[in-house]
Amino acid sequence: MTTGVLRRVLGKLGALLLTLFLASVVIYSAILLTPGDPVVALAGGVRPTPELIAVIKAEHHLDQPVWIQYLYWVGGVLTGDFGTSFVYKTPVVDLIGSRFGITLLLVLYTVLLIVVFGVGSGILAARRRGAAEKAVLVGTSVGVAMPTFVVAILLIFIFGRLLGWFPVFGAGEGLLDNLYHLTLPAISLSVLYIAYVSRITRGAIVAQAHSEHVDTARVRGIPSERIFRNHVFLNASPQILAISGTTIAGLFAVSAIAEQAFGIGGIGSLLTEAAARKDLPVVQILSLLLVALFVVLNAVVDVVIAFIDPDSARSRRTA
Amino acid sequence: MSIGQLAGGRISPVARRVAQRDPLFIAAGVVMAAIVLLAVLGPLLTPYDPNQLYVGPVLSPPSVVHLMGTDDLGRDILSRVLAGGAASVFGPVVVVVLSTVLGSTVAILSAWYGGWVDAVLTRITEVVFAIPGLVLAILAVSMFGKGLIAPVLALSIAYLPVVSRLVRAGARSELGKPYMAALRIQGVGSLAISFRHLLPALLPAILAQSTIGFGYAMLDLAAISFLGLGAQPPTSDWGVMISSGQPSLLNGAPEQSLFPALLVVLTVLSVNILGARVTAWAERADA
């Protein structure tokens, strides 16, 4: 690890913290931009009782200047105090804590599918010319037009009505049952991204395979399997990682659609439900959480890329 | 000798595609034209009142009287698909137009002035990029209430960074070319340079980005309606139809969800094909 890499990692960290700070300001200011009385907005859009008004004013320090209110809020977030939902009448941290695990499991399952089938089919299409390549190209063209909610209704119809191999509602009990229940949701989330990652992978590999250093390696008589591993794929990997990283970082947010379709009680369905009930404190915390996950995961990808290829990482800006 | 050669090369890219018999491009173009026509004329062509309950039996399969069948409330699905086209197509159009205009303005200001203006604007777009579009749209819904207006405005802002990055990079390289310096020396004003020279040079790239952006916006808006936060029932928005047809899937009646889903997929598919061709054209124009 060189000092150049270290400096760039520290620079990224600074940019990441600045982005998170500015994003938190934007998300906090939602209270100010909501039409009407902030107390009503924080109560969940219903006219609160005088007692509730006093509670909300005290909890959100509404008698203080705005920037003090913000500091209390962000200080609370940093110390694990996410405030109270006046719609659910529960601390927000409890609402999220009991639902985060299942969303995490769903996202990990989806990432596994994306990496195995996306990168796998991309490599297949790049290495085997002819029928396999054509099939992957046609499949991915259709795949990038297949959003989660469309795949979800197809799967619910096929498996729920016709075949019955997989459950189409809920998340089940226990890890194995969870995975069984999350299979269709994970497939519905992954199809579009498998297609996308597959196309990126194929493009990056084809571009590398035509480069001079690969020709040189071939002339030197290095076995083609080794050329692919050490020259083509390794050099294509930063581009593959960069684009699939950003995609995967956004999965925690997109998960809401699969959770809605399959009735899974994760943070995505909590976000949807809270937004429908205008429960601003819950939506704000979840938005901040999703932004933080997105930014941090992107930064992790950047660091990994910096290790593989210090040059290509320089041009990427995500934090 | 083909039509393209007859025209001596001075022929629009669309005409050249048609002349070269690029079947995928023609098919995508025809589908897109049909969808736009459907969005504009659809409400006039509905065989039944799209919101009228029990115009036929509940959940009947496609037949001569109801070409796409009827939904769980006995409404005519074809009429609802036709009536819902407008919201489903024009929502994404607004998102693309707003994000392209805002993003290009920010990018050209950035590239033109450089220095701290560039630094501040770039930092702002980076922050916007950090907030996923779906999250910003849901935040907007919880502030302003359900409906399409808040998500459309939120997505217009969320899509801004993608446009502004692309246009800023293009504008910087274009502004560095000798003819730009020549224009300035001749005393051509900054607005005239921006609108008469810079924007036309960047147009192919902007157009390619807008085409692809339309597909994304359609998927995002349909997803928001599917979540129940966008267009509200009984509106026949395609996203709403897909989600309200979900219970009927298990009763063996997929038509209510399937037909609007098919239209969403077809639209995005043809937009992607057109987008790929426009991108290739933009890259050739750039070279």
PDB file of C-alpha atoms in Angstrom, chain A residues 5-258:
ATOM      1  CA  VAL A   5      -3.357   5.128  -2.146  1.00  0.00           C
ATOM      2  CA  LEU A   6      -3.519   6.103   1.530  1.00  0.00           C
ATOM      3  CA  ARG A   7      -3.895   9.767   0.681  1.00  0.00           C
ATOM      4  CA  ARG A   8      -6.643   8.995  -1.774  1.00  0.00           C
ATOM      5  CA  VAL A   9      -8.473   6.843   0.792  1.00  0.00           C
ATOM      6  CA  LEU A  10      -8.295   9.702   3.322  1.00  0.00           C
ATOM      7  CA  GLY A  11      -9.469  12.173   0.683  1.00  0.00           C
ATOM      8  CA  LYS A  12     -12.402   9.896  -0.125  1.00  0.00           C
ATOM      9  CA  LEU A  13     -13.237   9.675   3.564  1.00  0.00           C
ATOM     10  CA  GLY A  14     -13.337  13.462   3.835  1.00  0.00           C
ATOM     11  CA  ALA A  15     -15.552  13.784   0.766  1.00  0.00           C
ATOM     12  CA  LEU A  16     -17.778  11.007   2.122  1.00  0.00           C
ATOM     13  CA  LEU A  17     -18.268  12.769   5.467  1.00  0.00           C
ATOM     14  CA  LEU A  18     -18.978  16.088   3.746  1.00  0.00           C
ATOM     15  CA  THR A  19     -21.537  14.436   1.458  1.00  0.00           C
ATOM     16  CA  LEU A  20     -23.208  12.714   4.410  1.00  0.00           C
ATOM     17  CA  PHE A  21     -23.337  15.994   6.334  1.00  0.00           C
ATOM     18  CA  LEU A  22     -24.887  17.887   3.404  1.00  0.00           C
ATOM     19  CA  ALA A  23     -27.344  15.062   2.713  1.00  0.00           C
ATOM     20  CA  SER A  24     -28.412  15.089   6.365  1.00  0.00           C
ATOM     21  CA  VAL A  25     -29.048  18.847   6.087  1.00  0.00           C
ATOM     22  CA  VAL A  26     -31.184  18.279   2.989  1.00  0.00           C
ATOM     23  CA  ILE A  27     -33.146  15.484   4.676  1.00  0.00           C
ATOM     24  CA  TYR A  28     -33.607  17.465   7.887  1.00  0.00           C
ATOM     25  CA  SER A  29     -34.872  20.489   5.979  1.00  0.00           C
ATOM     26  CA  ALA A  30     -37.813  18.350   4.797  1.00  0.00           C
ATOM     27  CA  ILE A  31     -39.561  19.467   8.011  1.00  0.00           C
ATOM     28  CA  LEU A  32     -39.173  23.110   7.006  1.00  0.00           C
ATOM     29  CA  LEU A  33     -40.264  22.551   3.401  1.00  0.00           C
ATOM     30  CA  THR A  34     -43.387  20.585   4.309  1.00  0.00           C
ATOM     31  CA  PRO A  35     -46.401  22.841   3.825  1.00  0.00           C
ATOM     32  CA  GLY A  36     -48.154  23.761   7.059  1.00  0.00           C
ATOM     33  CA  ASP A  37     -47.185  23.583  10.711  1.00  0.00           C
ATOM     34  CA  PRO A  38     -44.008  21.529  11.467  1.00  0.00           C
ATOM     35  CA  VAL A  39     -45.789  20.053  14.499  1.00  0.00           C
ATOM     36  CA  VAL A  40     -48.468  18.615  12.219  1.00  0.00           C
ATOM     37  CA  ALA A  41     -45.794  17.321   9.829  1.00  0.00           C
ATOM     38  CA  LEU A  42     -43.943  15.573  12.649  1.00  0.00           C
ATOM     39  CA  ALA A  43     -47.154  14.124  14.079  1.00  0.00           C
ATOM     40  CA  GLY A  44     -47.846  12.290  10.835  1.00  0.00           C
ATOM     41  CA  GLY A  45     -50.047  14.779   9.058  1.00  0.00           C
ATOM     42  CA  VAL A  46     -52.956  14.650  11.500  1.00  0.00           C
ATOM     43  CA  ARG A  47     -53.960  17.509  13.796  1.00  0.00           C
ATOM     44  CA  PRO A  48     -52.392  16.537  17.135  1.00  0.00           C
ATOM     45  CA  THR A  49     -53.936  16.949  20.590  1.00  0.00           C
ATOM     46  CA  PRO A  50     -52.552  19.732  22.835  1.00  0.00           C
ATOM     47  CA  GLU A  51     -50.694  17.121  24.911  1.00  0.00           C
ATOM     48  CA  LEU A  52     -49.071  15.645  21.785  1.00  0.00           C
ATOM     49  CA  ILE A  53     -48.120  19.133  20.579  1.00  0.00           C
ATOM     50  CA  ALA A  54     -46.241  19.689  23.838  1.00  0.00           C
ATOM     51  CA  VAL A  55     -44.479  16.304  23.513  1.00  0.00           C
ATOM     52  CA  ILE A  56     -43.482  16.946  19.892  1.00  0.00           C
ATOM     53  CA  LYS A  57     -42.273  20.481  20.647  1.00  0.00           C
ATOM     54  CA  ALA A  58     -40.145  19.181  23.497  1.00  0.00           C
ATOM     55  CA  GLU A  59     -38.717  16.225  21.586  1.00  0.00           C
ATOM     56  CA  HIS A  60     -37.807  18.250  18.495  1.00  0.00           C
ATOM     57  CA  HIS A  61     -36.788  21.418  20.394  1.00  0.00           C
ATOM     58  CA  LEU A  62     -39.107  23.452  18.182  1.00  0.00           C
ATOM     59  CA  ASP A  63     -38.728  26.537  20.418  1.00  0.00           C
ATOM     60  CA  GLN A  64     -35.022  26.699  19.500  1.00  0.00           C
ATOM     61  CA  PRO A  65     -33.457  28.140  16.311  1.00  0.00           C
ATOM     62  CA  VAL A  66     -33.500  25.785  13.318  1.00  0.00           C
ATOM     63  CA  TRP A  67     -29.784  24.979  13.362  1.00  0.00           C
ATOM     64  CA  ILE A  68     -29.996  23.958  17.037  1.00  0.00           C
ATOM     65  CA  GLN A  69     -32.956  21.718  16.168  1.00  0.00           C
ATOM     66  CA  TYR A  70     -30.787  20.155  13.434  1.00  0.00           C
ATOM     67  CA  LEU A  71     -27.872  19.613  15.837  1.00  0.00           C
ATOM     68  CA  TYR A  72     -30.157  17.881  18.342  1.00  0.00           C
ATOM     69  CA  TRP A  73     -31.517  15.665  15.559  1.00  0.00           C
ATOM     70  CA  VAL A  74     -28.163  14.735  14.035  1.00  0.00           C
ATOM     71  CA  GLY A  75     -26.626  14.321  17.509  1.00  0.00           C
ATOM     72  CA  GLY A  76     -29.444  11.926  18.354  1.00  0.00           C
ATOM     73  CA  VAL A  77     -28.870   9.959  15.148  1.00  0.00           C
ATOM     74  CA  LEU A  78     -25.145   9.643  15.898  1.00  0.00           C
ATOM     75  CA  THR A  79     -25.800   8.405  19.453  1.00  0.00           C
ATOM     76  CA  GLY A  80     -28.462   5.906  18.368  1.00  0.00           C
ATOM     77  CA  ASP A  81     -31.475   7.995  19.396  1.00  0.00           C
ATOM     78  CA  PHE A  82     -33.610   8.073  16.257  1.00  0.00           C
ATOM     79  CA  GLY A  83     -36.554   9.902  17.841  1.00  0.00           C
ATOM     80  CA  THR A  84     -40.151   8.751  18.144  1.00  0.00           C
ATOM     81  CA  SER A  85     -42.775   7.885  15.571  1.00  0.00           C
ATOM     82  CA  PHE A  86     -46.018   9.515  16.660  1.00  0.00           C
ATOM     83  CA  VAL A  87     -47.916   7.390  14.141  1.00  0.00           C
ATOM     84  CA  TYR A  88     -46.602   4.028  15.403  1.00  0.00           C
ATOM     85  CA  LYS A  89     -46.183   5.443  18.947  1.00  0.00           C
ATOM     86  CA  THR A  90     -42.818   3.661  19.143  1.00  0.00           C
ATOM     87  CA  PRO A  91     -39.154   4.727  19.151  1.00  0.00           C
ATOM     88  CA  VAL A  92     -37.971   4.751  15.517  1.00  0.00           C
ATOM     89  CA  VAL A  93     -34.888   2.693  16.445  1.00  0.00           C
ATOM     90  CA  ASP A  94     -37.159  -0.204  17.498  1.00  0.00           C
ATOM     91  CA  LEU A  95     -39.169   0.040  14.268  1.00  0.00           C
ATOM     92  CA  ILE A  96     -36.000  -0.190  12.181  1.00  0.00           C
ATOM     93  CA  GLY A  97     -34.149  -2.687  14.394  1.00  0.00           C
ATOM     94  CA  SER A  98     -36.858  -5.323  14.107  1.00  0.00           C
ATOM     95  CA  ARG A  99     -37.043  -4.977  10.317  1.00  0.00           C
ATOM     96  CA  PHE A 100     -33.476  -4.388   9.168  1.00  0.00           C
ATOM     97  CA  GLY A 101     -32.317  -8.019   9.304  1.00  0.00           C
ATOM     98  CA  ILE A 102     -34.761  -9.342   6.728  1.00  0.00           C
ATOM     99  CA  THR A 103     -33.955  -6.529   4.273  1.00  0.00           C
ATOM    100  CA  LEU A 104     -30.232  -7.181   4.723  1.00  0.00           C
ATOM    101  CA  LEU A 105     -30.795 -10.880   4.008  1.00  0.00           C
ATOM    102  CA  LEU A 106     -32.853 -10.056   0.913  1.00  0.00           C
ATOM    103  CA  VAL A 107     -30.198  -7.649  -0.379  1.00  0.00           C
ATOM    104  CA  LEU A 108     -27.372 -10.164   0.212  1.00  0.00           C
ATOM    105  CA  TYR A 109     -29.350 -12.904  -1.556  1.00  0.00           C
ATOM    106  CA  THR A 110     -29.951 -10.505  -4.466  1.00  0.00           C
ATOM    107  CA  VAL A 111     -26.282  -9.489  -4.638  1.00  0.00           C
ATOM    108  CA  LEU A 112     -25.306 -13.166  -4.773  1.00  0.00           C
ATOM    109  CA  LEU A 113     -27.650 -13.735  -7.727  1.00  0.00           C
ATOM    110  CA  ILE A 114     -26.429 -10.589  -9.488  1.00  0.00           C
ATOM    111  CA  VAL A 115     -22.753 -11.472  -9.111  1.00  0.00           C
ATOM    112  CA  VAL A 116     -23.093 -15.156 -10.045  1.00  0.00           C
ATOM    113  CA  PHE A 117     -25.476 -14.774 -12.988  1.00  0.00           C
ATOM    114  CA  GLY A 118     -24.601 -11.223 -14.084  1.00  0.00           C
ATOM    115  CA  VAL A 119     -20.822 -11.585 -14.144  1.00  0.00           C
ATOM    116  CA  GLY A 120     -21.090 -15.254 -15.132  1.00  0.00           C
ATOM    117  CA  SER A 121     -23.267 -14.666 -18.186  1.00  0.00           C
ATOM    118  CA  GLY A 122     -21.167 -11.640 -19.125  1.00  0.00           C
ATOM    119  CA  ILE A 123     -18.017 -13.762 -19.149  1.00  0.00           C
ATOM    120  CA  LEU A 124     -19.828 -16.497 -21.081  1.00  0.00           C
ATOM    121  CA  ALA A 125     -20.985 -14.025 -23.735  1.00  0.00           C
ATOM    122  CA  ALA A 126     -17.521 -12.508 -24.048  1.00  0.00           C
ATOM    123  CA  ARG A 127     -15.660 -15.823 -24.353  1.00  0.00           C
ATOM    124  CA  ARG A 128     -18.023 -18.007 -26.386  1.00  0.00           C
ATOM    125  CA  ARG A 129     -18.911 -16.423 -29.673  1.00  0.00           C
ATOM    126  CA  GLY A 130     -21.980 -17.639 -31.519  1.00  0.00           C
ATOM    127  CA  ALA A 131     -25.190 -19.001 -30.040  1.00  0.00           C
ATOM    128  CA  ALA A 132     -24.326 -18.447 -26.355  1.00  0.00           C
ATOM    129  CA  GLU A 133     -23.347 -14.831 -26.998  1.00  0.00           C
ATOM    130  CA  LYS A 134     -26.516 -14.178 -28.991  1.00  0.00           C
ATOM    131  CA  ALA A 135     -28.691 -15.739 -26.302  1.00  0.00           C
ATOM    132  CA  VAL A 136     -27.103 -13.638 -23.565  1.00  0.00           C
ATOM    133  CA  LEU A 137     -27.356 -10.456 -25.637  1.00  0.00           C
ATOM    134  CA  VAL A 138     -31.038 -10.985 -26.433  1.00  0.00           C
ATOM    135  CA  GLY A 139     -31.776 -12.061 -22.854  1.00  0.00           C
ATOM    136  CA  THR A 140     -30.069  -9.034 -21.334  1.00  0.00           C
ATOM    137  CA  SER A 141     -31.760  -6.634 -23.772  1.00  0.00           C
ATOM    138  CA  VAL A 142     -35.117  -7.837 -22.499  1.00  0.00           C
ATOM    139  CA  GLY A 143     -33.804  -8.098 -18.930  1.00  0.00           C
ATOM    140  CA  VAL A 144     -32.875  -4.416 -18.627  1.00  0.00           C
ATOM    141  CA  ALA A 145     -36.510  -3.592 -19.412  1.00  0.00           C
ATOM    142  CA  MET A 146     -37.867  -5.916 -16.688  1.00  0.00           C
ATOM    143  CA  PRO A 147     -38.390  -3.920 -13.501  1.00  0.00           C
ATOM    144  CA  THR A 148     -38.842  -5.579 -10.108  1.00  0.00           C
ATOM    145  CA  PHE A 149     -42.603  -5.137  -9.997  1.00  0.00           C
ATOM    146  CA  VAL A 150     -43.122  -6.780 -13.387  1.00  0.00           C
ATOM    147  CA  VAL A 151     -40.907  -9.774 -12.573  1.00  0.00           C
ATOM    148  CA  ALA A 152     -42.670  -9.992  -9.189  1.00  0.00           C
ATOM    149  CA  ILE A 153     -46.163 -10.292 -10.675  1.00  0.00           C
ATOM    150  CA  LEU A 154     -44.929 -12.829 -13.238  1.00  0.00           C
ATOM    151  CA  LEU A 155     -43.342 -14.938 -10.486  1.00  0.00           C
ATOM    152  CA  ILE A 156     -46.381 -14.627  -8.236  1.00  0.00           C
ATOM    153  CA  PHE A 157     -48.595 -15.804 -11.076  1.00  0.00           C
ATOM    154  CA  ILE A 158     -46.297 -18.639 -12.159  1.00  0.00           C
ATOM    155  CA  PHE A 159     -45.295 -19.945  -8.728  1.00  0.00           C
ATOM    156  CA  GLY A 160     -48.241 -18.831  -6.615  1.00  0.00           C
ATOM    157  CA  ARG A 161     -50.924 -19.970  -9.017  1.00  0.00           C
ATOM    158  CA  LEU A 162     -49.468 -22.493 -11.436  1.00  0.00           C
ATOM    159  CA  LEU A 163     -46.513 -24.308  -9.841  1.00  0.00           C
ATOM    160  CA  GLY A 164     -46.533 -23.569  -6.115  1.00  0.00           C
ATOM    161  CA  TRP A 165     -42.832 -24.385  -5.607  1.00  0.00           C
ATOM    162  CA  PHE A 166     -42.056 -21.240  -3.662  1.00  0.00           C
ATOM    163  CA  PRO A 167     -44.090 -19.164  -1.189  1.00  0.00           C
ATOM    164  CA  VAL A 168     -45.276 -15.814  -2.580  1.00  0.00           C
ATOM    165  CA  PHE A 169     -46.079 -14.049   0.677  1.00  0.00           C
ATOM    166  CA  GLY A 170     -44.182 -13.170   3.854  1.00  0.00           C
ATOM    167  CA  ALA A 171     -40.645 -13.892   5.009  1.00  0.00           C
ATOM    168  CA  GLY A 172     -41.067 -17.101   7.023  1.00  0.00           C
ATOM    169  CA  GLU A 173     -39.476 -18.148  10.335  1.00  0.00           C
ATOM    170  CA  GLY A 174     -35.831 -19.130  10.842  1.00  0.00           C
ATOM    171  CA  LEU A 175     -32.926 -18.664   8.450  1.00  0.00           C
ATOM    172  CA  LEU A 176     -33.629 -21.548   6.056  1.00  0.00           C
ATOM    173  CA  ASP A 177     -37.318 -20.716   5.841  1.00  0.00           C
ATOM    174  CA  ASN A 178     -36.355 -17.028   5.348  1.00  0.00           C
ATOM    175  CA  LEU A 179     -34.147 -17.945   2.404  1.00  0.00           C
ATOM    176  CA  TYR A 180     -36.897 -20.152   0.956  1.00  0.00           C
ATOM    177  CA  HIS A 181     -39.393 -17.271   1.242  1.00  0.00           C
ATOM    178  CA  LEU A 182     -36.922 -14.695  -0.100  1.00  0.00           C
ATOM    179  CA  THR A 183     -36.077 -16.661  -3.257  1.00  0.00           C
ATOM    180  CA  LEU A 184     -38.758 -15.127  -5.476  1.00  0.00           C
ATOM    181  CA  PRO A 185     -38.303 -11.591  -4.066  1.00  0.00           C
ATOM    182  CA  ALA A 186     -34.539 -11.860  -4.663  1.00  0.00           C
ATOM    183  CA  ILE A 187     -35.080 -13.068  -8.232  1.00  0.00           C
ATOM    184  CA  SER A 188     -37.525 -10.233  -8.913  1.00  0.00           C
ATOM    185  CA  LEU A 189     -35.024  -7.674  -7.583  1.00  0.00           C
ATOM    186  CA  SER A 190     -32.084  -9.143  -9.456  1.00  0.00           C
ATOM    187  CA  VAL A 191     -33.307  -9.698 -13.035  1.00  0.00           C
ATOM    188  CA  LEU A 192     -32.822  -6.112 -14.228  1.00  0.00           C
ATOM    189  CA  TYR A 193     -29.425  -5.827 -12.533  1.00  0.00           C
ATOM    190  CA  ILE A 194     -28.215  -9.241 -13.720  1.00  0.00           C
ATOM    191  CA  ALA A 195     -28.904  -8.071 -17.272  1.00  0.00           C
ATOM    192  CA  TYR A 196     -27.190  -4.737 -16.654  1.00  0.00           C
ATOM    193  CA  VAL A 197     -24.097  -6.198 -14.969  1.00  0.00           C
ATOM    194  CA  SER A 198     -23.875  -8.883 -17.650  1.00  0.00           C
ATOM    195  CA  ARG A 199     -23.727  -6.261 -20.419  1.00  0.00           C
ATOM    196  CA  ILE A 200     -21.123  -4.205 -18.552  1.00  0.00           C
ATOM    197  CA  THR A 201     -19.025  -7.314 -17.863  1.00  0.00           C
ATOM    198  CA  ARG A 202     -19.108  -8.446 -21.480  1.00  0.00           C
ATOM    199  CA  GLY A 203     -18.252  -4.962 -22.744  1.00  0.00           C
ATOM    200  CA  ALA A 204     -15.319  -4.572 -20.360  1.00  0.00           C
ATOM    201  CA  ILE A 205     -13.912  -8.014 -21.185  1.00  0.00           C
ATOM    202  CA  VAL A 206     -14.269  -7.587 -24.947  1.00  0.00           C
ATOM    203  CA  ALA A 207     -12.526  -4.192 -24.710  1.00  0.00           C
ATOM    204  CA  GLN A 208      -9.636  -5.733 -22.751  1.00  0.00           C
ATOM    205  CA  ALA A 209      -9.357  -8.782 -24.990  1.00  0.00           C
ATOM    206  CA  HIS A 210      -8.554  -6.517 -27.943  1.00  0.00           C
ATOM    207  CA  SER A 211      -5.836  -4.581 -26.114  1.00  0.00           C
ATOM    208  CA  GLU A 212      -2.152  -4.744 -26.957  1.00  0.00           C
ATOM    209  CA  HIS A 213      -0.975  -6.247 -23.697  1.00  0.00           C
ATOM    210  CA  VAL A 214      -3.219  -9.250 -24.305  1.00  0.00           C
ATOM    211  CA  ASP A 215      -1.810  -9.710 -27.815  1.00  0.00           C
ATOM    212  CA  THR A 216       1.693  -9.541 -26.342  1.00  0.00           C
ATOM    213  CA  ALA A 217       0.844 -12.178 -23.749  1.00  0.00           C
ATOM    214  CA  ARG A 218      -0.589 -14.389 -26.470  1.00  0.00           C
ATOM    215  CA  VAL A 219       2.547 -14.021 -28.600  1.00  0.00           C
ATOM    216  CA  ARG A 220       4.644 -14.982 -25.584  1.00  0.00           C
ATOM    217  CA  GLY A 221       2.775 -18.291 -25.544  1.00  0.00           C
ATOM    218  CA  ILE A 222       0.988 -17.879 -22.209  1.00  0.00           C
ATOM    219  CA  PRO A 223      -1.916 -20.360 -21.956  1.00  0.00           C
ATOM    220  CA  SER A 224      -5.224 -18.715 -22.867  1.00  0.00           C
ATOM    221  CA  GLU A 225      -6.837 -19.614 -19.532  1.00  0.00           C
ATOM    222  CA  ARG A 226      -4.080 -17.744 -17.695  1.00  0.00           C
ATOM    223  CA  ILE A 227      -4.275 -14.799 -20.075  1.00  0.00           C
ATOM    224  CA  PHE A 228      -7.965 -14.527 -19.325  1.00  0.00           C
ATOM    225  CA  ARG A 229      -7.531 -14.690 -15.572  1.00  0.00           C
ATOM    226  CA  ASN A 230      -4.438 -12.538 -15.126  1.00  0.00           C
ATOM    227  CA  HIS A 231      -4.693 -10.118 -18.001  1.00  0.00           C
ATOM    228  CA  VAL A 232      -8.206  -9.780 -19.338  1.00  0.00           C
ATOM    229  CA  PHE A 233     -10.474 -10.289 -16.326  1.00  0.00           C
ATOM    230  CA  LEU A 234      -8.230  -8.562 -13.793  1.00  0.00           C
ATOM    231  CA  ASN A 235      -7.987  -5.481 -15.987  1.00  0.00           C
ATOM    232  CA  ALA A 236     -11.699  -5.493 -16.752  1.00  0.00           C
ATOM    233  CA  SER A 237     -12.664  -5.880 -13.091  1.00  0.00           C
ATOM    234  CA  PRO A 238     -12.402  -2.190 -12.021  1.00  0.00           C
ATOM    235  CA  GLN A 239     -14.999  -1.203 -14.598  1.00  0.00           C
ATOM    236  CA  ILE A 240     -17.233  -4.142 -13.691  1.00  0.00           C
ATOM    237  CA  LEU A 241     -16.893  -3.341  -9.982  1.00  0.00           C
ATOM    238  CA  ALA A 242     -17.466   0.382 -10.444  1.00  0.00           C
ATOM    239  CA  ILE A 243     -20.782  -0.034 -12.198  1.00  0.00           C
ATOM    240  CA  SER A 244     -22.105  -3.037 -10.318  1.00  0.00           C
ATOM    241  CA  GLY A 245     -21.013  -1.398  -7.039  1.00  0.00           C
ATOM    242  CA  THR A 246     -23.218   1.646  -7.559  1.00  0.00           C
ATOM    243  CA  THR A 247     -26.061  -0.618  -8.632  1.00  0.00           C
ATOM    244  CA  ILE A 248     -25.766  -2.880  -5.615  1.00  0.00           C
ATOM    245  CA  ALA A 249     -25.440   0.111  -3.262  1.00  0.00           C
ATOM    246  CA  GLY A 250     -28.885   1.233  -4.399  1.00  0.00           C
ATOM    247  CA  LEU A 251     -30.504  -2.151  -3.669  1.00  0.00           C
ATOM    248  CA  PHE A 252     -31.460  -1.280  -0.089  1.00  0.00           C
ATOM    249  CA  ALA A 253     -33.778   1.403  -1.471  1.00  0.00           C
ATOM    250  CA  VAL A 254     -35.143  -0.632  -4.403  1.00  0.00           C
ATOM    251  CA  SER A 255     -35.827  -3.502  -1.997  1.00  0.00           C
ATOM    252  CA  ALA A 256     -38.988  -1.583  -1.011  1.00  0.00           C
ATOM    253  CA  ILE A 257     -40.650  -2.701  -4.273  1.00  0.00           C
ATOM    254  CA  ALA A 258     -40.003  -6.427  -3.730  1.00  0.00           C
TER     255      ALA A 258
END
